[in-house]
């Protein structure tokens, strides 16, 4: 998982350029903070996967997956109902770029 917006829980939002505006997000105020869901989370996790590969280019895809899942922070351990490290609600937890890169360097 990666941080994203959630209006109901008032979590921090993802701010991004707003390409719907004439200036295409490259001027003052041309930003959006209602970008969320998998559209926001997926590129964040993909970016962390790229960092992992830059730290250790010899890793195979399944090793990158293992690094990401083993270094993720569990969210709401008490109610997340994790089984073998996985929760139906939270997956393996929130991605941790620093921990993932350090783990990749140690492999």
Tab-separated table of N, CA, C and O in Angstrom:
chain	number	residue	atom	x	y	z
A	1	UNK	N	0.836	-1.177	0.000
A	1	UNK	CA	0.000	0.000	0.000
A	1	UNK	C	0.879	1.239	0.000
A	1	UNK	O	2.033	1.194	0.399
A	2	UNK	N	0.280	2.324	-0.410
A	2	UNK	CA	0.958	3.614	-0.377
A	2	UNK	C	-0.047	4.663	0.066
A	2	UNK	O	-1.260	4.480	-0.097
A	3	UNK	N	0.420	5.758	0.638
A	3	UNK	CA	-0.509	6.803	1.069
A	3	UNK	C	-1.364	7.307	-0.087
A	3	UNK	O	-0.934	7.340	-1.231
A	4	UNK	N	-2.582	7.671	0.239
A	4	UNK	CA	-3.505	8.209	-0.749
A	4	UNK	C	-4.532	9.059	-0.012
A	4	UNK	O	-4.518	9.150	1.207
A	5	UNK	N	-5.428	9.654	-0.730
A	5	UNK	CA	-6.433	10.505	-0.101
A	5	UNK	C	-7.580	9.672	0.451
A	5	UNK	O	-7.870	8.591	-0.037
A	6	UNK	N	-8.207	10.181	1.456
A	6	UNK	CA	-9.391	9.553	2.035
A	6	UNK	C	-10.173	10.637	2.751
A	6	UNK	O	-9.873	10.979	3.888
A	7	UNK	N	-11.159	11.207	2.089
A	7	UNK	CA	-11.921	12.314	2.656
A	7	UNK	C	-12.599	11.946	3.965
A	7	UNK	O	-12.705	12.763	4.863
A	8	UNK	N	-13.056	10.702	4.091
A	8	UNK	CA	-13.770	10.298	5.299
A	8	UNK	C	-12.862	10.268	6.522
A	8	UNK	O	-13.301	10.552	7.628
A	9	UNK	N	-11.609	9.907	6.345
A	9	UNK	CA	-10.691	9.783	7.477
A	9	UNK	C	-9.767	10.994	7.617
A	9	UNK	O	-8.929	11.028	8.501
A	10	UNK	N	-9.889	11.960	6.710
A	10	UNK	CA	-9.085	13.188	6.735
A	10	UNK	C	-7.590	12.904	6.743
A	10	UNK	O	-6.816	13.526	7.453
A	11	UNK	N	-7.199	11.937	5.966
A	11	UNK	CA	-5.776	11.627	5.841
A	11	UNK	C	-5.115	12.618	4.912
A	11	UNK	O	-5.760	13.275	4.112
A	12	UNK	N	-3.798	12.672	5.000
A	12	UNK	CA	-3.043	13.553	4.121
A	12	UNK	C	-3.295	13.158	2.681
A	12	UNK	O	-3.356	11.993	2.336
A	13	UNK	N	-3.442	14.150	1.825
A	13	UNK	CA	-3.741	13.893	0.424
A	13	UNK	C	-2.480	13.920	-0.423
A	13	UNK	O	-1.470	14.456	-0.035
A	14	UNK	N	-2.590	13.352	-1.618
A	14	UNK	CA	-1.514	13.373	-2.590
A	14	UNK	C	-1.707	14.624	-3.449
A	14	UNK	O	-2.767	14.822	-4.023
A	15	UNK	N	-0.692	15.464	-3.522
A	15	UNK	CA	-0.767	16.658	-4.361
A	15	UNK	C	-0.017	16.402	-5.650
A	15	UNK	O	1.088	15.876	-5.642
A	16	UNK	N	-0.630	16.758	-6.752
A	16	UNK	CA	-0.034	16.530	-8.055
A	16	UNK	C	-0.389	17.671	-8.992
A	16	UNK	O	-1.266	18.478	-8.679
A	17	UNK	N	0.295	17.741	-10.103
A	17	UNK	CA	-0.062	18.756	-11.088
A	17	UNK	C	-1.428	18.423	-11.668
A	17	UNK	O	-1.827	17.275	-11.738
A	18	UNK	N	-2.159	19.442	-12.058
A	18	UNK	CA	-3.500	19.278	-12.599
A	18	UNK	C	-3.458	19.558	-14.091
A	18	UNK	O	-3.400	20.707	-14.516
A	19	UNK	N	-3.455	18.504	-14.888
A	19	UNK	CA	-3.339	18.679	-16.332
A	19	UNK	C	-4.642	19.121	-16.979
A	19	UNK	O	-4.693	19.339	-18.176
A	20	UNK	N	-5.694	19.266	-16.208
A	20	UNK	CA	-6.954	19.762	-16.765
A	20	UNK	C	-6.929	21.266	-16.972
A	20	UNK	O	-7.757	21.808	-17.696
A	21	UNK	N	-6.023	21.959	-16.333
A	21	UNK	CA	-5.938	23.407	-16.462
A	21	UNK	C	-5.136	23.785	-17.697
A	21	UNK	O	-4.296	23.027	-18.166
A	22	UNK	N	-5.370	24.976	-18.185
A	22	UNK	CA	-4.718	25.448	-19.408
A	22	UNK	C	-3.199	25.373	-19.301
A	22	UNK	O	-2.503	25.003	-20.235
A	23	UNK	N	-2.636	25.702	-18.145
A	23	UNK	CA	-1.180	25.732	-17.999
A	23	UNK	C	-0.587	24.344	-17.758
A	23	UNK	O	0.608	24.199	-17.610
A	24	UNK	N	-1.437	23.329	-17.717
A	24	UNK	CA	-0.997	21.940	-17.553
A	24	UNK	C	-0.181	21.710	-16.288
A	24	UNK	O	0.737	20.906	-16.272
A	25	UNK	N	-0.492	22.437	-15.217
A	25	UNK	CA	0.140	22.164	-13.935
A	25	UNK	C	1.486	22.789	-13.716
A	25	UNK	O	2.148	22.494	-12.737
A	26	UNK	N	1.897	23.669	-14.608
A	26	UNK	CA	3.225	24.246	-14.464
A	26	UNK	C	3.176	25.707	-14.052
A	26	UNK	O	4.092	26.461	-14.304
A	27	UNK	N	2.111	26.118	-13.428
A	27	UNK	CA	2.030	27.484	-12.932
A	27	UNK	C	1.407	27.479	-11.537
A	27	UNK	O	0.848	26.477	-11.098
A	28	UNK	N	1.497	28.604	-10.878
A	28	UNK	CA	0.972	28.729	-9.520
A	28	UNK	C	-0.509	28.330	-9.486
A	28	UNK	O	-1.290	28.763	-10.308
A	29	UNK	N	-0.862	27.489	-8.555
A	29	UNK	CA	-2.249	27.087	-8.374
A	29	UNK	C	-2.720	25.974	-9.295
A	29	UNK	O	-3.867	25.558	-9.218
A	30	UNK	N	-1.878	25.502	-10.179
A	30	UNK	CA	-2.284	24.455	-11.117
A	30	UNK	C	-1.984	23.076	-10.542
A	30	UNK	O	-1.348	22.241	-11.181
A	31	UNK	N	-2.434	22.857	-9.321
A	31	UNK	CA	-2.201	21.588	-8.645
A	31	UNK	C	-3.515	21.059	-8.105
A	31	UNK	O	-4.443	21.812	-7.857
A	32	UNK	N	-3.575	19.777	-7.923
A	32	UNK	CA	-4.769	19.129	-7.413
A	32	UNK	C	-4.399	18.326	-6.172
A	32	UNK	O	-3.355	17.679	-6.147
A	33	UNK	N	-5.242	18.364	-5.150
A	33	UNK	CA	-4.981	17.543	-3.963
A	33	UNK	C	-6.081	16.504	-3.754
A	33	UNK	O	-6.236	15.958	-2.682
A	34	UNK	N	-6.855	16.226	-4.797
A	34	UNK	CA	-7.879	15.197	-4.666
A	34	UNK	C	-7.552	13.959	-5.498
A	34	UNK	O	-8.407	13.197	-5.877
A	35	UNK	N	-6.274	13.784	-5.778
A	35	UNK	CA	-5.779	12.627	-6.509
A	35	UNK	C	-5.621	11.501	-5.509
A	35	UNK	O	-4.931	11.645	-4.508
A	36	UNK	N	-6.268	10.374	-5.733
A	36	UNK	CA	-6.175	9.324	-4.736
A	36	UNK	C	-6.504	7.952	-5.270
A	36	UNK	O	-6.607	7.736	-6.476
A	37	UNK	N	-6.643	7.026	-4.349
A	37	UNK	CA	-6.943	5.644	-4.694
A	37	UNK	C	-5.761	4.958	-5.338
A	37	UNK	O	-4.607	5.360	-5.183
A	38	UNK	N	-6.057	3.922	-6.101
A	38	UNK	CA	-4.982	3.172	-6.747
A	38	UNK	C	-4.249	4.016	-7.781
A	38	UNK	O	-3.084	3.757	-8.069
A	39	UNK	N	-4.916	5.045	-8.309
A	39	UNK	CA	-4.255	5.928	-9.273
A	39	UNK	C	-3.086	6.670	-8.644
A	39	UNK	O	-2.133	7.028	-9.325
A	40	UNK	N	-3.152	6.921	-7.352
A	40	UNK	CA	-2.058	7.580	-6.644
A	40	UNK	C	-1.097	6.571	-6.023
A	40	UNK	O	0.115	6.750	-6.050
A	41	UNK	N	-1.632	5.495	-5.482
A	41	UNK	CA	-0.806	4.525	-4.768
A	41	UNK	C	0.087	3.707	-5.697
A	41	UNK	O	1.250	3.449	-5.380
A	42	UNK	N	-0.429	3.314	-6.829
A	42	UNK	CA	0.331	2.452	-7.742
A	42	UNK	C	1.630	3.087	-8.216
A	42	UNK	O	2.683	2.456	-8.151
A	43	UNK	N	1.615	4.349	-8.691
A	43	UNK	CA	2.892	4.925	-9.118
A	43	UNK	C	3.874	5.118	-7.964
A	43	UNK	O	5.090	5.042	-8.172
A	44	UNK	N	3.376	5.327	-6.748
A	44	UNK	CA	4.282	5.449	-5.607
A	44	UNK	C	5.006	4.132	-5.344
A	44	UNK	O	6.225	4.103	-5.165
A	45	UNK	N	4.273	3.042	-5.350
A	45	UNK	CA	4.889	1.736	-5.107
A	45	UNK	C	5.801	1.358	-6.280
A	45	UNK	O	6.888	0.818	-6.073
A	46	UNK	N	5.391	1.677	-7.496
A	46	UNK	CA	6.250	1.397	-8.655
A	46	UNK	C	7.554	2.183	-8.558
A	46	UNK	O	8.625	1.671	-8.906
A	47	UNK	N	7.476	3.412	-8.062
A	47	UNK	CA	8.683	4.212	-7.873
A	47	UNK	C	9.605	3.605	-6.832
A	47	UNK	O	10.833	3.592	-7.008
A	48	UNK	N	9.029	3.075	-5.753
A	48	UNK	CA	9.853	2.418	-4.734
A	48	UNK	C	10.483	1.153	-5.320
A	48	UNK	O	11.653	0.864	-5.064
A	49	UNK	N	9.737	0.423	-6.135
A	49	UNK	CA	10.307	-0.769	-6.792
A	49	UNK	C	11.486	-0.370	-7.681
A	49	UNK	O	12.506	-1.070	-7.722
A	50	UNK	N	11.373	0.764	-8.362
A	50	UNK	CA	12.481	1.242	-9.198
A	50	UNK	C	13.687	1.609	-8.337
A	50	UNK	O	14.838	1.338	-8.717
A	51	UNK	N	13.445	2.202	-7.177
A	51	UNK	CA	14.543	2.515	-6.258
A	51	UNK	C	15.234	1.237	-5.782
A	51	UNK	O	16.463	1.186	-5.671
A	52	UNK	N	14.438	0.217	-5.501
A	52	UNK	CA	14.984	-1.076	-5.073
A	52	UNK	C	15.890	-1.641	-6.164
A	52	UNK	O	17.005	-2.095	-5.895
A	53	UNK	N	15.424	-1.583	-7.404
A	53	UNK	CA	16.240	-2.093	-8.512
A	53	UNK	C	17.478	-1.239	-8.755
A	53	UNK	O	18.514	-1.760	-9.158
A	54	UNK	N	17.387	0.055	-8.503
A	54	UNK	CA	18.585	0.890	-8.669
A	54	UNK	C	19.614	0.584	-7.584
A	54	UNK	O	20.808	0.703	-7.810
A	55	UNK	N	19.135	0.163	-6.410
A	55	UNK	CA	20.044	-0.200	-5.326
A	55	UNK	C	20.680	-1.565	-5.558
A	55	UNK	O	21.792	-1.819	-5.108
A	56	UNK	N	19.965	-2.432	-6.280
A	56	UNK	CA	20.485	-3.770	-6.561
A	56	UNK	C	19.889	-4.262	-7.888
A	56	UNK	O	18.884	-4.962	-7.906
A	57	UNK	N	20.517	-3.904	-8.996
A	57	UNK	CA	19.992	-4.256	-10.322
A	57	UNK	C	19.946	-5.748	-10.612
A	57	UNK	O	19.298	-6.167	-11.571
A	58	UNK	N	20.594	-6.556	-9.817
A	58	UNK	CA	20.609	-8.002	-10.086
A	58	UNK	C	19.377	-8.717	-9.533
A	58	UNK	O	19.209	-9.916	-9.780
A	59	UNK	N	18.505	-8.011	-8.842
A	59	UNK	CA	17.322	-8.656	-8.266
A	59	UNK	C	16.339	-9.076	-9.355
A	59	UNK	O	16.113	-8.356	-10.325
A	60	UNK	N	15.748	-10.240	-9.181
A	60	UNK	CA	14.667	-10.719	-10.048
A	60	UNK	C	13.352	-10.116	-9.553
A	60	UNK	O	13.268	-9.611	-8.432
A	61	UNK	N	12.304	-10.192	-10.362
A	61	UNK	CA	11.028	-9.578	-10.016
A	61	UNK	C	10.488	-10.096	-8.687
A	61	UNK	O	9.957	-9.327	-7.879
A	62	UNK	N	10.618	-11.392	-8.446
A	62	UNK	CA	10.098	-11.954	-7.203
A	62	UNK	C	10.917	-11.511	-5.988
A	62	UNK	O	10.385	-11.411	-4.877
A	63	UNK	N	12.193	-11.226	-6.185
A	63	UNK	CA	13.010	-10.717	-5.089
A	63	UNK	C	12.631	-9.269	-4.764
A	63	UNK	O	12.612	-8.882	-3.598
A	64	UNK	N	12.311	-8.491	-5.793
A	64	UNK	CA	11.827	-7.122	-5.558
A	64	UNK	C	10.522	-7.185	-4.776
A	64	UNK	O	10.326	-6.451	-3.807
A	65	UNK	N	9.635	-8.067	-5.177
A	65	UNK	CA	8.365	-8.250	-4.456
A	65	UNK	C	8.629	-8.601	-2.997
A	65	UNK	O	8.021	-8.034	-2.087
A	66	UNK	N	9.544	-9.528	-2.769
A	66	UNK	CA	9.852	-9.950	-1.402
A	66	UNK	C	10.424	-8.802	-0.575
A	66	UNK	O	10.090	-8.657	0.605
A	67	UNK	N	11.267	-7.986	-1.177
A	67	UNK	CA	11.822	-6.825	-0.473
A	67	UNK	C	10.694	-5.870	-0.089
A	67	UNK	O	10.611	-5.400	1.046
A	68	UNK	N	9.807	-5.580	-1.039
A	68	UNK	CA	8.704	-4.645	-0.759
A	68	UNK	C	7.778	-5.181	0.318
A	68	UNK	O	7.377	-4.435	1.221
A	69	UNK	N	7.436	-6.454	0.245
A	69	UNK	CA	6.489	-6.996	1.219
A	69	UNK	C	7.114	-7.177	2.598
A	69	UNK	O	6.454	-6.959	3.612
A	70	UNK	N	8.387	-7.536	2.639
A	70	UNK	CA	9.027	-7.780	3.944
A	70	UNK	C	9.377	-6.493	4.678
A	70	UNK	O	9.554	-6.505	5.897
A	71	UNK	N	9.483	-5.381	3.974
A	71	UNK	CA	9.848	-4.116	4.625
A	71	UNK	C	8.655	-3.192	4.843
A	71	UNK	O	8.807	-2.127	5.437
A	72	UNK	N	7.475	-3.594	4.385
A	72	UNK	CA	6.275	-2.753	4.560
A	72	UNK	C	5.886	-2.681	6.030
A	72	UNK	O	6.055	-3.648	6.781
A	73	UNK	N	5.369	-1.536	6.430
A	73	UNK	CA	4.898	-1.333	7.802
A	73	UNK	C	3.455	-1.787	7.923
A	73	UNK	O	2.596	-1.356	7.146
A	74	UNK	N	3.198	-2.638	8.886
A	74	UNK	CA	1.839	-3.124	9.104
A	74	UNK	C	0.961	-1.966	9.583
A	74	UNK	O	1.352	-1.183	10.439
A	75	UNK	N	-0.221	-1.868	9.020
A	75	UNK	CA	-1.184	-0.837	9.372
A	75	UNK	C	-2.248	-1.468	10.251
A	75	UNK	O	-2.795	-2.512	9.906
A	76	UNK	N	-2.548	-0.849	11.376
A	76	UNK	CA	-3.610	-1.304	12.279
A	76	UNK	C	-3.488	-2.799	12.592
A	76	UNK	O	-4.354	-3.598	12.277
A	77	UNK	N	-2.374	-3.149	13.219
A	77	UNK	CA	-2.122	-4.561	13.543
A	77	UNK	C	-3.264	-5.191	14.331
A	77	UNK	O	-3.580	-6.361	14.141
A	78	UNK	N	-3.893	-4.432	15.204
A	78	UNK	CA	-4.933	-4.987	16.061
A	78	UNK	C	-6.173	-5.418	15.278
A	78	UNK	O	-6.764	-6.460	15.550
A	79	UNK	N	-6.565	-4.632	14.275
A	79	UNK	CA	-7.787	-4.948	13.533
A	79	UNK	C	-7.535	-5.335	12.078
A	79	UNK	O	-8.474	-5.631	11.351
A	80	UNK	N	-6.276	-5.317	11.658
A	80	UNK	CA	-5.955	-5.620	10.267
A	80	UNK	C	-6.101	-7.076	9.887
A	80	UNK	O	-6.123	-7.418	8.713
A	81	UNK	N	-6.215	-7.949	10.867
A	81	UNK	CA	-6.383	-9.385	10.655
A	81	UNK	C	-5.333	-9.936	9.685
A	81	UNK	O	-5.650	-10.536	8.654
A	82	UNK	N	-4.075	-9.737	10.036
A	82	UNK	CA	-2.969	-10.219	9.201
A	82	UNK	C	-2.815	-11.729	9.363
A	82	UNK	O	-2.820	-12.242	10.464
A	83	UNK	N	-2.684	-12.407	8.245
A	83	UNK	CA	-2.413	-13.841	8.225
A	83	UNK	C	-1.174	-14.046	7.387
A	83	UNK	O	-1.151	-13.674	6.215
A	84	UNK	N	-0.127	-14.608	7.999
A	84	UNK	CA	1.175	-14.769	7.344
A	84	UNK	C	1.662	-13.454	6.734
A	84	UNK	O	2.170	-13.412	5.615
A	85	UNK	N	1.457	-12.363	7.466
A	85	UNK	CA	1.949	-11.050	7.047
A	85	UNK	C	1.055	-10.293	6.089
A	85	UNK	O	1.372	-9.185	5.690
A	86	UNK	N	-0.096	-10.867	5.698
A	86	UNK	CA	-0.981	-10.244	4.709
A	86	UNK	C	-2.362	-9.978	5.300
A	86	UNK	O	-2.912	-10.807	6.013
A	87	UNK	N	-2.906	-8.822	4.983
A	87	UNK	CA	-4.248	-8.435	5.427
A	87	UNK	C	-5.123	-8.200	4.205
A	87	UNK	O	-4.693	-7.558	3.239
A	88	UNK	N	-6.348	-8.697	4.239
A	88	UNK	CA	-7.268	-8.439	3.134
A	88	UNK	C	-7.578	-6.947	3.015
A	88	UNK	O	-7.873	-6.463	1.925
A	89	UNK	N	-7.488	-6.226	4.115
A	89	UNK	CA	-7.777	-4.790	4.097
A	89	UNK	C	-6.552	-3.948	3.743
A	89	UNK	O	-6.667	-2.951	3.041
A	90	UNK	N	-5.376	-4.342	4.219
A	90	UNK	CA	-4.178	-3.515	4.072
A	90	UNK	C	-3.047	-4.156	3.272
A	90	UNK	O	-1.943	-3.616	3.230
A	91	UNK	N	-3.275	-5.298	2.680
A	91	UNK	CA	-2.212	-5.978	1.957
A	91	UNK	C	-1.065	-6.313	2.901
A	91	UNK	O	-1.281	-6.772	4.019
A	92	UNK	N	0.166	-6.048	2.479
A	92	UNK	CA	1.333	-6.299	3.334
A	92	UNK	C	1.672	-5.096	4.198
A	92	UNK	O	2.559	-5.158	5.023
A	93	UNK	N	0.979	-3.984	3.998
A	93	UNK	CA	1.214	-2.781	4.784
A	93	UNK	C	1.683	-1.637	3.905
A	93	UNK	O	1.707	-1.729	2.682
A	94	UNK	N	2.037	-0.536	4.547
A	94	UNK	CA	2.465	0.680	3.851
A	94	UNK	C	3.911	0.550	3.387
A	94	UNK	O	4.796	0.183	4.144
A	95	UNK	N	4.159	0.861	2.148
A	95	UNK	CA	5.488	0.762	1.557
A	95	UNK	C	6.464	1.681	2.300
A	95	UNK	O	6.091	2.771	2.735
A	96	UNK	N	7.683	1.217	2.479
A	96	UNK	CA	8.726	1.986	3.159
A	96	UNK	C	9.942	2.032	2.242
A	96	UNK	O	10.708	1.065	2.145
A	97	UNK	N	10.105	3.147	1.544
A	97	UNK	CA	11.167	3.273	0.540
A	97	UNK	C	12.552	3.087	1.154
A	97	UNK	O	13.384	2.355	0.602
A	98	UNK	N	12.806	3.734	2.269
A	98	UNK	CA	14.143	3.634	2.870
A	98	UNK	C	14.461	2.197	3.278
A	98	UNK	O	15.534	1.668	2.957
A	99	UNK	N	13.536	1.563	3.967
A	99	UNK	CA	13.773	0.187	4.411
A	99	UNK	C	13.938	-0.755	3.218
A	99	UNK	O	14.775	-1.656	3.246
A	100	UNK	N	13.170	-0.527	2.164
A	100	UNK	CA	13.257	-1.385	0.987
A	100	UNK	C	14.610	-1.239	0.292
A	100	UNK	O	15.220	-2.236	-0.101
A	101	UNK	N	15.088	-0.014	0.142
A	101	UNK	CA	16.382	0.207	-0.511
A	101	UNK	C	17.510	-0.396	0.332
A	101	UNK	O	18.409	-1.063	-0.195
A	102	UNK	N	17.455	-0.199	1.630
A	102	UNK	CA	18.491	-0.771	2.497
A	102	UNK	C	18.477	-2.294	2.435
A	102	UNK	O	19.527	-2.937	2.392
A	103	UNK	N	17.287	-2.899	2.407
A	103	UNK	CA	17.186	-4.355	2.313
A	103	UNK	C	17.723	-4.845	0.969
A	103	UNK	O	18.393	-5.878	0.907
A	104	UNK	N	17.454	-4.111	-0.093
A	104	UNK	CA	17.959	-4.489	-1.427
A	104	UNK	C	19.482	-4.434	-1.466
A	104	UNK	O	20.126	-5.299	-2.068
A	105	UNK	N	20.061	-3.456	-0.811
A	105	UNK	CA	21.522	-3.330	-0.782
A	105	UNK	C	22.171	-4.481	-0.023
A	105	UNK	O	23.299	-4.867	-0.330
A	106	UNK	N	21.477	-5.033	0.939
A	106	UNK	CA	22.023	-6.143	1.746
A	106	UNK	C	21.917	-7.493	1.039
A	106	UNK	O	22.509	-8.448	1.477
A	107	UNK	N	21.161	-7.581	-0.033
A	107	UNK	CA	20.970	-8.878	-0.729
A	107	UNK	C	22.131	-9.172	-1.638
A	107	UNK	O	22.766	-8.380	-2.204
